[in-house]
PDB file of N, CA, C and O in Angstrom:
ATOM      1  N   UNK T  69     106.433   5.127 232.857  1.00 76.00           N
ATOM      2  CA  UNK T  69     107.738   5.205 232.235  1.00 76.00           C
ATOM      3  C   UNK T  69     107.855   6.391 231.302  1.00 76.00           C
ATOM      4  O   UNK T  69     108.844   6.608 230.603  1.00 76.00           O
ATOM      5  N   UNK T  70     107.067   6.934 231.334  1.00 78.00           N
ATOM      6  CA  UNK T  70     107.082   8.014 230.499  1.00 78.00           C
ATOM      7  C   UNK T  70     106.526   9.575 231.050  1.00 78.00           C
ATOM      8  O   UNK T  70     105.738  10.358 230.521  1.00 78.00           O
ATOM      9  N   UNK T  71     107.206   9.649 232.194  1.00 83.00           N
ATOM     10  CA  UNK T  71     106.995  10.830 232.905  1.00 83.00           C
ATOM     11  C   UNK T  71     108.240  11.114 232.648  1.00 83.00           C
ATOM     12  O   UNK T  71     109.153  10.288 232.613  1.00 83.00           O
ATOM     13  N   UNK T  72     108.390  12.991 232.341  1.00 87.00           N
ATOM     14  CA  UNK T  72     109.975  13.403 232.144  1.00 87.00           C
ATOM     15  C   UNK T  72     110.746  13.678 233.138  1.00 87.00           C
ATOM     16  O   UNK T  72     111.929  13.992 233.008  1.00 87.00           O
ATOM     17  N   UNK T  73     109.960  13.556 234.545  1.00 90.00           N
ATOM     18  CA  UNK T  73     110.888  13.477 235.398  1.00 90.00           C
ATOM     19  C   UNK T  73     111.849  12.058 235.463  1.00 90.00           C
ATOM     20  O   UNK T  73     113.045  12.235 235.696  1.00 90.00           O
ATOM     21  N   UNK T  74     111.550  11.201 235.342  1.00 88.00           N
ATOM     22  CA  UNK T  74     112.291  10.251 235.244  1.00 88.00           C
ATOM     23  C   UNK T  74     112.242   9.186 236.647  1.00 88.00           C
ATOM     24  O   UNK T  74     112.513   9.847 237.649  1.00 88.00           O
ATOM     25  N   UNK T  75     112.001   7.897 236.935  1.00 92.00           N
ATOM     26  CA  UNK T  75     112.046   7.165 237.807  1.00 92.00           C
ATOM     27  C   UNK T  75     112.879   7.708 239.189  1.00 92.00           C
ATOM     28  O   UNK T  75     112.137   7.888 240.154  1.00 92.00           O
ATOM     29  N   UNK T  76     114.081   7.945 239.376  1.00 92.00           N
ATOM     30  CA  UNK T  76     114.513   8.854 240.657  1.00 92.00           C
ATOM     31  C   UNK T  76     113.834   9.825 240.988  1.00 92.00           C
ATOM     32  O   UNK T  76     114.453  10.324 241.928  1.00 92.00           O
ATOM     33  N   UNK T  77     112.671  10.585 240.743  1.00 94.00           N
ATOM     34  CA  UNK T  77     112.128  11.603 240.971  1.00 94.00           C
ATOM     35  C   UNK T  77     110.423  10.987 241.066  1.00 94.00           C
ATOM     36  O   UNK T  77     109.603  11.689 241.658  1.00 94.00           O
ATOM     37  N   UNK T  78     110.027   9.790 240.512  1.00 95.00           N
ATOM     38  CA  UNK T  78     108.578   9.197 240.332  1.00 95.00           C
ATOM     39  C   UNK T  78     108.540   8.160 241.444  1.00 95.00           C
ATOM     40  O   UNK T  78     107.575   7.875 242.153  1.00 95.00           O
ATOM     41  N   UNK T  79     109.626   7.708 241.463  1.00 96.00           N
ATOM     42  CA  UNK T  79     109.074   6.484 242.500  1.00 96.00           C
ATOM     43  C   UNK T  79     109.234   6.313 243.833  1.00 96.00           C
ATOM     44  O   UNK T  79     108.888   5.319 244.472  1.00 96.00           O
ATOM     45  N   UNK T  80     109.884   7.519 244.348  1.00 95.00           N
ATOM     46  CA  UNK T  80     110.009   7.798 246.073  1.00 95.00           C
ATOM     47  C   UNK T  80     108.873   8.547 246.336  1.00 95.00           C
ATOM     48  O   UNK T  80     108.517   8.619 247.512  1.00 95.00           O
ATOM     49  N   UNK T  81     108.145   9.195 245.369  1.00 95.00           N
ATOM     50  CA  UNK T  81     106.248   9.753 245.798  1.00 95.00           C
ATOM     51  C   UNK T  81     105.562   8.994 245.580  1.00 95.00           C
ATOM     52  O   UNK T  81     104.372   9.303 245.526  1.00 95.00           O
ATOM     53  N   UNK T  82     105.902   7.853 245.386  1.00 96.00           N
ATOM     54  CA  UNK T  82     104.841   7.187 244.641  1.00 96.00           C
ATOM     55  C   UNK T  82     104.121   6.622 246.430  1.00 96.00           C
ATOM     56  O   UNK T  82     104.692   6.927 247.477  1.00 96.00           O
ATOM     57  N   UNK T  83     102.578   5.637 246.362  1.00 97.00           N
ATOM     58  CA  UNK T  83     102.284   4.910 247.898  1.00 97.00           C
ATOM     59  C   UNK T  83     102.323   3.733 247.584  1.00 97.00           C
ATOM     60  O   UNK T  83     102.504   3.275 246.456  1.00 97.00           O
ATOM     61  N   UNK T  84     102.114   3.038 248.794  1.00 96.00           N
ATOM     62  CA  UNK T  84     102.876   1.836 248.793  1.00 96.00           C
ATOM     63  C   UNK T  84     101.759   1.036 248.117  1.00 96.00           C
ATOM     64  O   UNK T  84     101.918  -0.168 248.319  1.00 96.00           O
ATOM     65  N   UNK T  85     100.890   1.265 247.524  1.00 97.00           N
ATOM     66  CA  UNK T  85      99.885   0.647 246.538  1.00 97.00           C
ATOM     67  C   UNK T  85      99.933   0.898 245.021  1.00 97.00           C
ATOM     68  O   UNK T  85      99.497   0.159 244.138  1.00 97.00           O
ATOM     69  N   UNK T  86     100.591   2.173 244.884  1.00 97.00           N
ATOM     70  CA  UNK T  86     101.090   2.600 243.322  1.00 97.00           C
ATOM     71  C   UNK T  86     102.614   1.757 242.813  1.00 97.00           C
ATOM     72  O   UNK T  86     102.942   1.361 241.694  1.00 97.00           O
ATOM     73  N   UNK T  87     103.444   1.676 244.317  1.00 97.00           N
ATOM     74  CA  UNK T  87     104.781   1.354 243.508  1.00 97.00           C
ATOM     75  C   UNK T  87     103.971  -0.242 243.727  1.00 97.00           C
ATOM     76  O   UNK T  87     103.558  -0.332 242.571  1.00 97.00           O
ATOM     77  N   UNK T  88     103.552  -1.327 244.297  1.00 97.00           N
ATOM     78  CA  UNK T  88     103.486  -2.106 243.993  1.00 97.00           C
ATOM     79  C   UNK T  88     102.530  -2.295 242.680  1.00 97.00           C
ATOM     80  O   UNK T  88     102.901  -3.152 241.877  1.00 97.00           O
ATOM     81  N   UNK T  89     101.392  -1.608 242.406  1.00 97.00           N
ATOM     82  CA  UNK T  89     101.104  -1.380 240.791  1.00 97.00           C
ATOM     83  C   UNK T  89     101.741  -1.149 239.562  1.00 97.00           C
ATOM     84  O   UNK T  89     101.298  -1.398 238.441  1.00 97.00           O
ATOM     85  N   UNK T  90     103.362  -0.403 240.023  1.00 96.00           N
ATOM     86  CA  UNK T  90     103.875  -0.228 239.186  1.00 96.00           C
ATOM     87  C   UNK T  90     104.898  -1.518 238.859  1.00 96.00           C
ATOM     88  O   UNK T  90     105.083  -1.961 237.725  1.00 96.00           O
ATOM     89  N   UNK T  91     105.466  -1.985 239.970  1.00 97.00           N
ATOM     90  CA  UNK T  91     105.907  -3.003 239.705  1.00 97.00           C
ATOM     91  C   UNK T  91     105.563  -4.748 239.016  1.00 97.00           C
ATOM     92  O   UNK T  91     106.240  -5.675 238.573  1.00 97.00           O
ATOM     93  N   UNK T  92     103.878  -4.412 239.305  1.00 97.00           N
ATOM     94  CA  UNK T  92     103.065  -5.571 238.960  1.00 97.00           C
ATOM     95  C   UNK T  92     103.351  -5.387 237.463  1.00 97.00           C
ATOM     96  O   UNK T  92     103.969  -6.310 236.933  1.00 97.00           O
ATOM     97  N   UNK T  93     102.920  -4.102 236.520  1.00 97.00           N
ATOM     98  CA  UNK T  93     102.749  -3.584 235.814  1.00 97.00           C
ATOM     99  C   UNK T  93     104.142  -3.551 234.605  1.00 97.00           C
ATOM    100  O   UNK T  93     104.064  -3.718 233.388  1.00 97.00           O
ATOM    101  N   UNK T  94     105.271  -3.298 235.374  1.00 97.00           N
ATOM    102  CA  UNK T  94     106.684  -3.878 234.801  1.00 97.00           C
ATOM    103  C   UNK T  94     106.895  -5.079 234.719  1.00 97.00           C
ATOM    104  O   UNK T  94     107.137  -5.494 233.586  1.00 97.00           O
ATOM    105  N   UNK T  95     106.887  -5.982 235.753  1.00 97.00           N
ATOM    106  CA  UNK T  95     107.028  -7.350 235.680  1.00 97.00           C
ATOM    107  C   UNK T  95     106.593  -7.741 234.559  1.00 97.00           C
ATOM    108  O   UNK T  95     107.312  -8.229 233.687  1.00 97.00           O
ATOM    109  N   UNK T  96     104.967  -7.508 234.436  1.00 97.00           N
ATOM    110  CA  UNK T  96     104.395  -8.313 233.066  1.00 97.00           C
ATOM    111  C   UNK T  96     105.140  -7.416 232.055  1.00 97.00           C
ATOM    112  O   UNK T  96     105.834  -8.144 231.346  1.00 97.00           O
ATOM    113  N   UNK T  97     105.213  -6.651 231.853  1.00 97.00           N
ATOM    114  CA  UNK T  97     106.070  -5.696 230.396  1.00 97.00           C
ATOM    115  C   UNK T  97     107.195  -6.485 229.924  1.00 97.00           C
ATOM    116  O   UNK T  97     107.524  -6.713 228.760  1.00 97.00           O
ATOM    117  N   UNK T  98     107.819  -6.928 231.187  1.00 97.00           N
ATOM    118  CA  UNK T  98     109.456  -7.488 230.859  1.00 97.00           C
ATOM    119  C   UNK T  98     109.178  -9.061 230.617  1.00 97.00           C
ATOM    120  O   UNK T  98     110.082  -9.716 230.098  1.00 97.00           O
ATOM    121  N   UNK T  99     108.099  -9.625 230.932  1.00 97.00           N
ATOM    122  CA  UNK T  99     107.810 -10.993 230.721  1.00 97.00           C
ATOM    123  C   UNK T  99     107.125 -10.937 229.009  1.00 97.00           C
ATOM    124  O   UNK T  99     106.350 -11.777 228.551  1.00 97.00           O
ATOM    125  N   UNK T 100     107.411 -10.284 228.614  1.00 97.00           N
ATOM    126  CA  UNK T 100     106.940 -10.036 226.756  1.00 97.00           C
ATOM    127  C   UNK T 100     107.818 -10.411 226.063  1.00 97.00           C
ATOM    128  O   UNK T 100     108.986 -10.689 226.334  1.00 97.00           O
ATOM    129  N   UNK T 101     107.181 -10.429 224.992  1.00 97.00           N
ATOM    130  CA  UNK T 101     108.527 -10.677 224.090  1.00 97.00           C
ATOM    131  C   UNK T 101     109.643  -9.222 223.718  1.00 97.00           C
ATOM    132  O   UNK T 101     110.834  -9.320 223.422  1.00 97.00           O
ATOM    133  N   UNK T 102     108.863  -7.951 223.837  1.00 96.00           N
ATOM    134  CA  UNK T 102     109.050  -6.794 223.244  1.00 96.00           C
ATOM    135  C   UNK T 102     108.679  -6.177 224.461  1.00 96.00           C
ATOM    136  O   UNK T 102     107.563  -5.703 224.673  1.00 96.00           O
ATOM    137  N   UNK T 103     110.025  -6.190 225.598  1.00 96.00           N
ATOM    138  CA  UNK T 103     109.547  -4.983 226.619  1.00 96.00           C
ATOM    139  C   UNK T 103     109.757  -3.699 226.446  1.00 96.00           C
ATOM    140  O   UNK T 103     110.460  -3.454 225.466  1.00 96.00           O
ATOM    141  N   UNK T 104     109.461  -2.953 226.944  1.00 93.00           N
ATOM    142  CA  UNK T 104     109.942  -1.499 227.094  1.00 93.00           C
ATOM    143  C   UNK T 104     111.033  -1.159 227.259  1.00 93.00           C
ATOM    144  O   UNK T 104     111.433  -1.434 228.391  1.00 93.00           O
ATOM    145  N   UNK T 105     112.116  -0.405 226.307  1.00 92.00           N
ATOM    146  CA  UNK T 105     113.712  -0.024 226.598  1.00 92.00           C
ATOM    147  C   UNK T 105     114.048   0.019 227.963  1.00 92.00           C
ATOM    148  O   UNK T 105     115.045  -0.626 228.290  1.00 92.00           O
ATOM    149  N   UNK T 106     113.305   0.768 229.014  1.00 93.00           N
ATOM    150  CA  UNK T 106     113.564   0.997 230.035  1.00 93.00           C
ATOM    151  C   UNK T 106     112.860   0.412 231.368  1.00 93.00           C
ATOM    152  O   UNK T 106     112.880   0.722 232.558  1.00 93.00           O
ATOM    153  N   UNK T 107     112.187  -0.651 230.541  1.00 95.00           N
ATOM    154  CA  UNK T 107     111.404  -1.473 231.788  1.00 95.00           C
ATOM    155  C   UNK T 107     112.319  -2.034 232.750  1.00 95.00           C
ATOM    156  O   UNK T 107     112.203  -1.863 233.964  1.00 95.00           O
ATOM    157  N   UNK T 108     113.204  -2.685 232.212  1.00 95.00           N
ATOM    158  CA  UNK T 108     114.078  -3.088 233.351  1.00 95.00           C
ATOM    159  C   UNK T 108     114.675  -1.945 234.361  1.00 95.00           C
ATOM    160  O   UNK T 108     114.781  -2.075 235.581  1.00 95.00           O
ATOM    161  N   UNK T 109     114.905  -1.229 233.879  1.00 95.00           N
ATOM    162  CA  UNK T 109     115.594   0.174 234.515  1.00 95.00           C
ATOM    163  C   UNK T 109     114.550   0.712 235.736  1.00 95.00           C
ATOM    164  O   UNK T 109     114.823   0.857 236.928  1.00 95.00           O
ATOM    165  N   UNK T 110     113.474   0.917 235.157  1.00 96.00           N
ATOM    166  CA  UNK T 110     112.291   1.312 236.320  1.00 96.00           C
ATOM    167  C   UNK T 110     112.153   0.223 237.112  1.00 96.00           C
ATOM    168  O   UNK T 110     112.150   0.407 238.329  1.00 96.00           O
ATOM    169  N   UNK T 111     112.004  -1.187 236.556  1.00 97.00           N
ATOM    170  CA  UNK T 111     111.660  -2.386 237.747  1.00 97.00           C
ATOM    171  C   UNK T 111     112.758  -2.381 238.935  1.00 97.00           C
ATOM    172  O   UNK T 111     112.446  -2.497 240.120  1.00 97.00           O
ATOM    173  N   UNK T 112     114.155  -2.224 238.441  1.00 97.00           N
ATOM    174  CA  UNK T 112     115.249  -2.434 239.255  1.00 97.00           C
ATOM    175  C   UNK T 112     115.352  -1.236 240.829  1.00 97.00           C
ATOM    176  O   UNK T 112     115.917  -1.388 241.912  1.00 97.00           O
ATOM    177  N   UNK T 113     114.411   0.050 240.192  1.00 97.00           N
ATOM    178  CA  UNK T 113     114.906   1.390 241.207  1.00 97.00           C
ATOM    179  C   UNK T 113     113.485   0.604 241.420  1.00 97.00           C
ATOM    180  O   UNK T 113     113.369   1.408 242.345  1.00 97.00           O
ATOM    181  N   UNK T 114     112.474  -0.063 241.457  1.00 97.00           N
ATOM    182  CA  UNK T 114     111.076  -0.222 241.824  1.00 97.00           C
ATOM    183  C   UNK T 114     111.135  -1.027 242.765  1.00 97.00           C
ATOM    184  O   UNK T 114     110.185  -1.249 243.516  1.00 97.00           O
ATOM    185  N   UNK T 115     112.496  -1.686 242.866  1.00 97.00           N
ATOM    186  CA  UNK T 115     112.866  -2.744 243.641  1.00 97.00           C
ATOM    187  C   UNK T 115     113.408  -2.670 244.645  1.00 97.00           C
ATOM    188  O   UNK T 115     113.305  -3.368 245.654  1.00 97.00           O
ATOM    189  N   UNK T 116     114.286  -1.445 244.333  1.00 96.00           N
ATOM    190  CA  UNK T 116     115.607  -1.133 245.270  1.00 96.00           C
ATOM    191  C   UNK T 116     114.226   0.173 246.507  1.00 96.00           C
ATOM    192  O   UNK T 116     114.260   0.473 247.700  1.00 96.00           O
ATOM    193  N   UNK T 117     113.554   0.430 245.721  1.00 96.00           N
ATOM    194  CA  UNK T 117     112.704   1.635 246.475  1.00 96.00           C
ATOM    195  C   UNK T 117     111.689   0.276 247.849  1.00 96.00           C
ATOM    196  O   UNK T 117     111.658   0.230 249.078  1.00 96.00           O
ATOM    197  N   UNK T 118     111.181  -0.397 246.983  1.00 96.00           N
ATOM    198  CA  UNK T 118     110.290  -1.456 248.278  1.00 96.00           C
ATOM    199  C   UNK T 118     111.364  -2.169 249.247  1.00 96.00           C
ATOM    200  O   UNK T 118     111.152  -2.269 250.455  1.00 96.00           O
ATOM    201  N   UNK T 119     112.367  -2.589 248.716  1.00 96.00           N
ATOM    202  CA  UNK T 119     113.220  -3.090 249.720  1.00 96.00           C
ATOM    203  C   UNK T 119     113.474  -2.150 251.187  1.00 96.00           C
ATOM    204  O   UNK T 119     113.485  -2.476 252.374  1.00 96.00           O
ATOM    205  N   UNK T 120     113.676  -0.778 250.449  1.00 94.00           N
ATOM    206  CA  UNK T 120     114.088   0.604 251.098  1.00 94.00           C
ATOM    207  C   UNK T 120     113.261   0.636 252.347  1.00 94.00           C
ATOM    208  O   UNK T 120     113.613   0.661 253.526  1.00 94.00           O
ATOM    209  N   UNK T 121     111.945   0.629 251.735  1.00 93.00           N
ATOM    210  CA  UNK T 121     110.871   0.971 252.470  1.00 93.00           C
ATOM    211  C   UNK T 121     110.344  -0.421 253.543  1.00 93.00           C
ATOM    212  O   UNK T 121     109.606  -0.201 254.503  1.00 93.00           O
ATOM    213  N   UNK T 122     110.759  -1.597 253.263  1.00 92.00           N
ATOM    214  CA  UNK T 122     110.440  -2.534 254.226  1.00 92.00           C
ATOM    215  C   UNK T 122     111.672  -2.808 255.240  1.00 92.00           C
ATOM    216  O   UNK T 122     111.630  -3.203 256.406  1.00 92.00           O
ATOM    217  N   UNK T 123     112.678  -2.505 254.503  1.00 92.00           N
ATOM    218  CA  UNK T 123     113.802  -2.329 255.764  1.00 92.00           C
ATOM    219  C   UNK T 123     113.324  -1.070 256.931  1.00 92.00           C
ATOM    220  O   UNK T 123     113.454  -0.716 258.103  1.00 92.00           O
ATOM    221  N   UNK T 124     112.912  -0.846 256.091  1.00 77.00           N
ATOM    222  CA  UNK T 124     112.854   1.140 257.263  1.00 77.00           C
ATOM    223  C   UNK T 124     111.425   0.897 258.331  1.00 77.00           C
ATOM    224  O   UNK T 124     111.185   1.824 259.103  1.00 77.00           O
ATOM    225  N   UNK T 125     110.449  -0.399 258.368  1.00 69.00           N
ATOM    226  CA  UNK T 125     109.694  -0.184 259.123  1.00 69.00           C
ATOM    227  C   UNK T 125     109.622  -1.226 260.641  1.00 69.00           C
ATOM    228  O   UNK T 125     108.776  -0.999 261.506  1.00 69.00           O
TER     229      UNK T 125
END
């Protein structure tokens, strides 16, 4: 979440073992009491990106 490219630019390179790391990795963030401003924001394109990618195979 803290790359300055920003999630539209991080998570379509990412492999299909990183975005599910990353998503493991958000999930628990947002299950806190004190998530990250933008955790939800990355989980949601983290979401919309695996959907992407299991429709397409």
């Amino acid at each position: 979440m803290s790359d300055p490219r920003g999630p539209e630019e991080v998570i379509p390179g990412l492999s299909g073992e990183e975005l599910a790391a990353l998503l493991d990795a958000l999930y628990r963030n947002l299950d806190t009491p004190t998530p990250h401003l933008s955790a939800e924001f990355w989980y949601d394109l983290c979401v919309e990106e695996s959907t992407r990618r299991t429709a397409g195979q």
